[in-house]
Structure formats: C-alpha cells, structure tokens
JSON list of C-alpha atoms in Angstrom, two decimals:
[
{"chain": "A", "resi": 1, "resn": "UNK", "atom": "CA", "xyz": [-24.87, 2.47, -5.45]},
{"chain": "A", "resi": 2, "resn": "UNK", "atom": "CA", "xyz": [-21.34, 2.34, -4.41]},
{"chain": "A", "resi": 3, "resn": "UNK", "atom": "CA", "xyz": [-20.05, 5.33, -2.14]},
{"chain": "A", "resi": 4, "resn": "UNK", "atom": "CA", "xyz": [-16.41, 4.05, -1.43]},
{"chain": "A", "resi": 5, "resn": "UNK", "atom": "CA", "xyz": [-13.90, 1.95, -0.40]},
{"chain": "A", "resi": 6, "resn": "UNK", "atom": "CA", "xyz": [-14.91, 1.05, 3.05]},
{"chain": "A", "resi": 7, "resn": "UNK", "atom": "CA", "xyz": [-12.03, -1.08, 4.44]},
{"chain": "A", "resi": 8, "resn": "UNK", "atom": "CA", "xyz": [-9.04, -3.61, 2.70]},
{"chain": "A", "resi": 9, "resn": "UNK", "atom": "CA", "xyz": [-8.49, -6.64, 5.02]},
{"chain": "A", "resi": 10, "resn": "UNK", "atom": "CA", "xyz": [-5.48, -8.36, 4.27]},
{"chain": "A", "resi": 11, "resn": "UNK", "atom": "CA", "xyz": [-4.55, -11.99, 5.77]},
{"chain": "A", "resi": 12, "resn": "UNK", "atom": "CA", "xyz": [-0.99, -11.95, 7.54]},
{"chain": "A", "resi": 13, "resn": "UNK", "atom": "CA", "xyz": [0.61, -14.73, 8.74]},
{"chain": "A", "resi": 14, "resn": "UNK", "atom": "CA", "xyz": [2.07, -13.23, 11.84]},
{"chain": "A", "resi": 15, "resn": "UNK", "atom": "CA", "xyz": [0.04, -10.67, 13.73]},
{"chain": "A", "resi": 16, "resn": "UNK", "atom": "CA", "xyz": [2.41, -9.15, 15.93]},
{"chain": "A", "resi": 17, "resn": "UNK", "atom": "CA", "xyz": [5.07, -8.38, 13.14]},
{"chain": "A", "resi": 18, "resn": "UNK", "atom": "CA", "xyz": [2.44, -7.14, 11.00]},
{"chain": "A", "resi": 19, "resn": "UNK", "atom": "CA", "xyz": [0.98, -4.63, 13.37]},
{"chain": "A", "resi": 20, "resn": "UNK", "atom": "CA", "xyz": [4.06, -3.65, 14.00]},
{"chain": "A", "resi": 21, "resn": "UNK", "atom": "CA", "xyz": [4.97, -2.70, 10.52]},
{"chain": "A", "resi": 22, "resn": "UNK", "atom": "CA", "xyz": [1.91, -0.76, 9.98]},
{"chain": "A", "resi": 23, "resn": "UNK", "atom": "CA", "xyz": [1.47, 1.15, 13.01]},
{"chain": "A", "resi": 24, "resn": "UNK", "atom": "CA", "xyz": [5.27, 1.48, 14.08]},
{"chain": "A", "resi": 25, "resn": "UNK", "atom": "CA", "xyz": [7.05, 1.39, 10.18]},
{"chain": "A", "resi": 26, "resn": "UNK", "atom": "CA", "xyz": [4.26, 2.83, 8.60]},
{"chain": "A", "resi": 27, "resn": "UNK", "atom": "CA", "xyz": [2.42, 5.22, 11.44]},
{"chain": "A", "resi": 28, "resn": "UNK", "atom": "CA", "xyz": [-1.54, 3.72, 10.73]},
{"chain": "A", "resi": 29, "resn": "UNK", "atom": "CA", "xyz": [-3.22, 4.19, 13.98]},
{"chain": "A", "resi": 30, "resn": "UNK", "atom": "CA", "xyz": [-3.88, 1.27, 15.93]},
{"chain": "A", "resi": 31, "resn": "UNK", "atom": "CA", "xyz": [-7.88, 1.12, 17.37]},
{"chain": "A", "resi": 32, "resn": "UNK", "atom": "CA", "xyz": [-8.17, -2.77, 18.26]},
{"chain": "A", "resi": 33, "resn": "UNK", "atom": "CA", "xyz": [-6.31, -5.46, 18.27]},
{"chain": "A", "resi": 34, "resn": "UNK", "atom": "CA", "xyz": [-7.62, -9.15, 19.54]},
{"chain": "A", "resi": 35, "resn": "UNK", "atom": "CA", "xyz": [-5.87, -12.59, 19.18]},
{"chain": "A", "resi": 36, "resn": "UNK", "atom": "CA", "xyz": [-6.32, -13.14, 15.43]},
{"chain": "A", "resi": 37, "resn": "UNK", "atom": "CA", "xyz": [-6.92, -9.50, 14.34]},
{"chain": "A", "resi": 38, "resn": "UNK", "atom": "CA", "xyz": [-6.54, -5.89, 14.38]},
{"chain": "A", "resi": 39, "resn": "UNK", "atom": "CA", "xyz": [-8.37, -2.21, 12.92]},
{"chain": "A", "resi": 40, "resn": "UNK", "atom": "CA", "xyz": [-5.90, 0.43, 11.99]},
{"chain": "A", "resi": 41, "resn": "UNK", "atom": "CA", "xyz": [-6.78, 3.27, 10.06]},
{"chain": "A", "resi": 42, "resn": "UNK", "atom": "CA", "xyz": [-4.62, 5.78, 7.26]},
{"chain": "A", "resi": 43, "resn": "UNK", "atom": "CA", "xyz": [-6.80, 9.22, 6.80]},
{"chain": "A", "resi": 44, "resn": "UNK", "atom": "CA", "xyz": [-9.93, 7.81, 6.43]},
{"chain": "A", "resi": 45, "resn": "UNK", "atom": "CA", "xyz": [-8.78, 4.01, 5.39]},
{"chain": "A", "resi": 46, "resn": "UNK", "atom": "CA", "xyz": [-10.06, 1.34, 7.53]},
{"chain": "A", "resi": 47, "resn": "UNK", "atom": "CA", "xyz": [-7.48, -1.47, 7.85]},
{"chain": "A", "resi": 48, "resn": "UNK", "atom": "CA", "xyz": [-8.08, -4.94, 9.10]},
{"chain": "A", "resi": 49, "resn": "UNK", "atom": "CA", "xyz": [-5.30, -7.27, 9.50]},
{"chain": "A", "resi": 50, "resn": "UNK", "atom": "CA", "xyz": [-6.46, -10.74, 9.77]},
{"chain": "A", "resi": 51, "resn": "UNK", "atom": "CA", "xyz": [-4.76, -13.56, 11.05]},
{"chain": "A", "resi": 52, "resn": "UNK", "atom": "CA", "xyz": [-4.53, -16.51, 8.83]},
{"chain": "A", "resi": 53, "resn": "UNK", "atom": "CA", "xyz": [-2.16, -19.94, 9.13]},
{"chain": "A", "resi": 54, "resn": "UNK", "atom": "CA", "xyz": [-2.45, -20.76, 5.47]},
{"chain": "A", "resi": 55, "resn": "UNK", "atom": "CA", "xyz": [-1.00, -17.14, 4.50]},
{"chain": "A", "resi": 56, "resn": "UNK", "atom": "CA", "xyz": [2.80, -17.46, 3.33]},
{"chain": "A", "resi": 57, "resn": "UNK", "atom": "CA", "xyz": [5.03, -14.55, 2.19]},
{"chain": "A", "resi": 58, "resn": "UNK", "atom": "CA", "xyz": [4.69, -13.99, -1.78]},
{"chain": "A", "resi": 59, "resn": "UNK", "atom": "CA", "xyz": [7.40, -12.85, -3.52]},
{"chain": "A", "resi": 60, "resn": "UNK", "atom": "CA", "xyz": [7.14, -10.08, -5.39]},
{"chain": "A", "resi": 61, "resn": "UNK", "atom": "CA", "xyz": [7.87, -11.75, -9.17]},
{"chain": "A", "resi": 62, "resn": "UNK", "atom": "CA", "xyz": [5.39, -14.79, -8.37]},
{"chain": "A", "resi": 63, "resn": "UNK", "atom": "CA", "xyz": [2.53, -12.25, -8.17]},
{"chain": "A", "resi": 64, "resn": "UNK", "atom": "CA", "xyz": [0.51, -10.03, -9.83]},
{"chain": "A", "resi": 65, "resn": "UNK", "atom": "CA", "xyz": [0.71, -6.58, -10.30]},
{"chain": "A", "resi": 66, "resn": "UNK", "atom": "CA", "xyz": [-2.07, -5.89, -7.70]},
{"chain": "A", "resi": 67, "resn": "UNK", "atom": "CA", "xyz": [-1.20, -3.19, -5.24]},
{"chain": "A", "resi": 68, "resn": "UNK", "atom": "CA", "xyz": [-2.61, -0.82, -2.86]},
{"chain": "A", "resi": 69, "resn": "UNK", "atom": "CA", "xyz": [-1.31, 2.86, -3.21]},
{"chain": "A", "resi": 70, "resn": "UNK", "atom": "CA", "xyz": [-1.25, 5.50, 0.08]},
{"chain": "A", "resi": 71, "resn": "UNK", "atom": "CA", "xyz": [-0.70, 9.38, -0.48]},
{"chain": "A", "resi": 72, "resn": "UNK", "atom": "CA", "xyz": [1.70, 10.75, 0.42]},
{"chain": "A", "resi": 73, "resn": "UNK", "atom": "CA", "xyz": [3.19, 14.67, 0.77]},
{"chain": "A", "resi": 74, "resn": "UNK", "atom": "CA", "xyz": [5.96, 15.29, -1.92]},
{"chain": "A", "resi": 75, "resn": "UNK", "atom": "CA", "xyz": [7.86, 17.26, 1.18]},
{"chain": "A", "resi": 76, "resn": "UNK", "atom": "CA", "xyz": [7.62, 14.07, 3.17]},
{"chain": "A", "resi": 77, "resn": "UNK", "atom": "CA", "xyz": [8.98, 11.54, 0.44]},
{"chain": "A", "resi": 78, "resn": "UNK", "atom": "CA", "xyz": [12.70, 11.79, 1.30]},
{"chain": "A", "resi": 79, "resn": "UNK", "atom": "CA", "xyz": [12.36, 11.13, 4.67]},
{"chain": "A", "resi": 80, "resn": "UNK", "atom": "CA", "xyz": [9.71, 8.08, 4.18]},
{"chain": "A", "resi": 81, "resn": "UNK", "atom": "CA", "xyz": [11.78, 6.51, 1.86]},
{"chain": "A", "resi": 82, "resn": "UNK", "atom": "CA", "xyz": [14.82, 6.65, 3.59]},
{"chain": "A", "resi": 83, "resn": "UNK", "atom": "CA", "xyz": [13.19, 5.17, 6.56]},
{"chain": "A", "resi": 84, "resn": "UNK", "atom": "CA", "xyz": [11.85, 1.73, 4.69]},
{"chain": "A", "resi": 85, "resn": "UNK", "atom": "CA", "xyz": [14.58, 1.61, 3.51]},
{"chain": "A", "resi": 86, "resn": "UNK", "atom": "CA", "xyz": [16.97, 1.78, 6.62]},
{"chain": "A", "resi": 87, "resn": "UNK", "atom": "CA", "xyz": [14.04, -0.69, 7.84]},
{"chain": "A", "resi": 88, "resn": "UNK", "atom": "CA", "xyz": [15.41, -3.00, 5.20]},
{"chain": "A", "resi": 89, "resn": "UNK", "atom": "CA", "xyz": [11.43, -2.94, 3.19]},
{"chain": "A", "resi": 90, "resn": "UNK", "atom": "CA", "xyz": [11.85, -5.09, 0.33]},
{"chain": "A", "resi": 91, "resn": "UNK", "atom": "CA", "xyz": [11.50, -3.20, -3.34]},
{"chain": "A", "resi": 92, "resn": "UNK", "atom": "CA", "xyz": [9.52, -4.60, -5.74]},
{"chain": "A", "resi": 93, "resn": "UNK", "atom": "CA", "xyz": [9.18, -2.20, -8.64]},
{"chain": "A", "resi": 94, "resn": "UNK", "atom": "CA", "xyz": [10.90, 1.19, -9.75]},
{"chain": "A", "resi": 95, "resn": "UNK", "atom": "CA", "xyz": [8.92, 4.12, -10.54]},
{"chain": "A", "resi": 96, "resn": "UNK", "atom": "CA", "xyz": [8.32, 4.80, -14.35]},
{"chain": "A", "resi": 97, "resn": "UNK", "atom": "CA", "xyz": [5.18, 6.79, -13.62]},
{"chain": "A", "resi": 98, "resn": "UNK", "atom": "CA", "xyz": [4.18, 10.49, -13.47]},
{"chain": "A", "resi": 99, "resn": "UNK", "atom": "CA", "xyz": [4.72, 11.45, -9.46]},
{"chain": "A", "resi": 100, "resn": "UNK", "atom": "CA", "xyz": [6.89, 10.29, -6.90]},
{"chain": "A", "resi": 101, "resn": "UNK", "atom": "CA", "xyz": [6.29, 6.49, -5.80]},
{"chain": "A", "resi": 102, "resn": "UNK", "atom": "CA", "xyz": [8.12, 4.29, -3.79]},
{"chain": "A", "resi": 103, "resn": "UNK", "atom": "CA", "xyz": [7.05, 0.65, -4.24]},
{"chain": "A", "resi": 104, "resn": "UNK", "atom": "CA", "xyz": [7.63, -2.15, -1.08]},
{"chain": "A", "resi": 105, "resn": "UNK", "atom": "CA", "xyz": [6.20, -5.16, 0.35]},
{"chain": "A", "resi": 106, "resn": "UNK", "atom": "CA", "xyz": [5.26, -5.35, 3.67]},
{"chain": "A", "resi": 107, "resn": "UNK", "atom": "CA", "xyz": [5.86, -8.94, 5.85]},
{"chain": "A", "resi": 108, "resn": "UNK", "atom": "CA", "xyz": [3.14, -11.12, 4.14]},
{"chain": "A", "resi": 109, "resn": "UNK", "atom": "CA", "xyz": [4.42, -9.72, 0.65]},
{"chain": "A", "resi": 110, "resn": "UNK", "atom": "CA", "xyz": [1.58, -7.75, 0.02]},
{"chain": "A", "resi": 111, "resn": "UNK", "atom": "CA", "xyz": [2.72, -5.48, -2.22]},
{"chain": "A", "resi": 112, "resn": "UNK", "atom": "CA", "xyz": [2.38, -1.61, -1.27]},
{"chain": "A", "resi": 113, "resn": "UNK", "atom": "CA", "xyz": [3.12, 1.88, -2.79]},
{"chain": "A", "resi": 114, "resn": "UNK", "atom": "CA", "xyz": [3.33, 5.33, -1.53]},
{"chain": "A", "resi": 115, "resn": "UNK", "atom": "CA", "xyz": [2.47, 8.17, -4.41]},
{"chain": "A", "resi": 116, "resn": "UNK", "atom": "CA", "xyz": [2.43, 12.07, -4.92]},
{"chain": "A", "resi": 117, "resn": "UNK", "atom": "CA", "xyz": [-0.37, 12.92, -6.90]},
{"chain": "A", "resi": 118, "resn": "UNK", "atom": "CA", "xyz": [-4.04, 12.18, -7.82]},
{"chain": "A", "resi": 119, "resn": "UNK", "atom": "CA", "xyz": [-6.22, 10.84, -10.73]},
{"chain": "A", "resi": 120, "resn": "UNK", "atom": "CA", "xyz": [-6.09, 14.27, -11.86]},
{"chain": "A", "resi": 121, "resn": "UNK", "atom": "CA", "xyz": [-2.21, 14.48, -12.09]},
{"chain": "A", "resi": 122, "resn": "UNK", "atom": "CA", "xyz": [-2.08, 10.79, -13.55]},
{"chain": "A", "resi": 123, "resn": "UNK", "atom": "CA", "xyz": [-4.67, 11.81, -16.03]},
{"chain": "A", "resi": 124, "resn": "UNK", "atom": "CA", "xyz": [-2.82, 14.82, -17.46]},
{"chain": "A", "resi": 125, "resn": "UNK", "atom": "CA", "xyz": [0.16, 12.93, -17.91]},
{"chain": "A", "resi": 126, "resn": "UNK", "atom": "CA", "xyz": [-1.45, 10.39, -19.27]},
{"chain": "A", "resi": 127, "resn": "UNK", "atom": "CA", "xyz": [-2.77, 13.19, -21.94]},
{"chain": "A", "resi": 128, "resn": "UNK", "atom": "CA", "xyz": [0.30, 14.39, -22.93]},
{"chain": "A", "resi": 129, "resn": "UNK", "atom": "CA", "xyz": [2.19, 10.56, -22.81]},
{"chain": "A", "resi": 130, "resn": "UNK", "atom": "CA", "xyz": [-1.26, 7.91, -23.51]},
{"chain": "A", "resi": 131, "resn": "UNK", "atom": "CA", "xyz": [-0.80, 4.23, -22.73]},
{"chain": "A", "resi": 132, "resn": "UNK", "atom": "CA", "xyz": [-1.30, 2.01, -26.18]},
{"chain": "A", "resi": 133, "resn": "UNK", "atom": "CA", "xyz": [-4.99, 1.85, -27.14]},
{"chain": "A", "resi": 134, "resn": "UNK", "atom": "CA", "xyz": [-6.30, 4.71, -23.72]},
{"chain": "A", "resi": 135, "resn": "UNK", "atom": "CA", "xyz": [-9.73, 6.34, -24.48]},
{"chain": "A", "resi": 136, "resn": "UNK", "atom": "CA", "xyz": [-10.15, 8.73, -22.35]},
{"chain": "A", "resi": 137, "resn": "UNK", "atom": "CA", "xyz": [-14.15, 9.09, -21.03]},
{"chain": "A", "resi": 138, "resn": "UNK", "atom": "CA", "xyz": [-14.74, 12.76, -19.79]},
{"chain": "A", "resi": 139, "resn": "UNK", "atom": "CA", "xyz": [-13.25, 16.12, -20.41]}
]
C-alpha cells in the first residue's frame, strides 16, 4: 500500500535559474546537484529538478489547474509574499479559499502555492460553505 508522497520531479529548462529559485527565492535545501539535475528538499519533500531541452515555460492560462501547495506559517506570510513579489514571481490565481495562499509560477511555469492550513481546516470550511454536489466520507 501507499505510505506517501516520496518525491515530485519537475523538468526545467534551465538548471541553474531553477536551482536558484528554489534554494535562494524559495529556501529548499540544496543536497546534489550534477550537470542535468539536482535533490532539494522542503520539511520532508524530496525535490528533483531535472533538466530537460524540450521543457518551455507554460503560461499560466494555457494550463491546467494542477499545482503543488507548500505550508507555510500564517506569521511568516507577509514577509514571503512580499519577497516573490519584490522578486517579480509571476501570479497566477487569487485566493478565494479558506486560509492564506499565495499562488506563483516558478521559471518553467510550474505553477506553485504557499497555504496556511490543513485538510482539517479546508474540511471545516468546506462544512460550513460545500462545493456543488461534495459528499463528505468520514466524520
């Protein structure tokens, strides 16, 4: 059976930027890098960043709504925020949800989301507020 997410690799099409962005932007920590890869990890997120010529940038409204979603501490939010931004991260959605979120891309396009809260928090909300046609499964 199925424990956990082990790792996400994601195909960039320029390896130095994109290690760059997610150790130095972001603050994953860096373990390995080679010439067409690198390992960084978030908590206990395994990260490889792949090297790939085909990969182009995607903008955000030619893709789908896939995303990948880090915690983050609601004290921190202000700060982290402020500091994509004054990067000059590129937006690609505005929170409507329960819980802070900030929504960016990083250099491939790959489209990225910081959040305060849990299932448990999103599930509440979701209680009070249900999407059209949500059956919940468990107490």
């Amino acid at each position: 059976m199925l424990q956990a997410l082990n790792h996400l690799t994601l195909a960039v099409s320029n390896l130095p930027a994109s290690i760059t962005f997610w150790r130095d932007l972001l603050g994953l920590r860096l373990h390995a890098e080679w010439h067409t890869g690198a390992y960084l990890t978030c908590g206990d997120l395994w990260l490889c960043l792949s090297y790939d010529e085909t990969r182009q940038f995607i903008p955000p409204q030619n893709s789908d709504y896939t995303h990948y979603a880090f915690s983050i501490a609601p004290e921190h939010v202000v700060t982290f925020t402020q500091k994509l931004q004054d990067a000059g991260v590129t937006v690609w959605k505005e929170n409507k949800s329960e819980g802070e979120s900030f929504y960016f891309l990083d250099p491939d396009g790959h489209k990225l989301e910081f959040h305060v809260g849990d299932l448990a928090a999103r599930l509440a909300a979701c209680r009070q507020q249900p999407y059209a046609g949500m059956v919940f499964t468990s107490a």
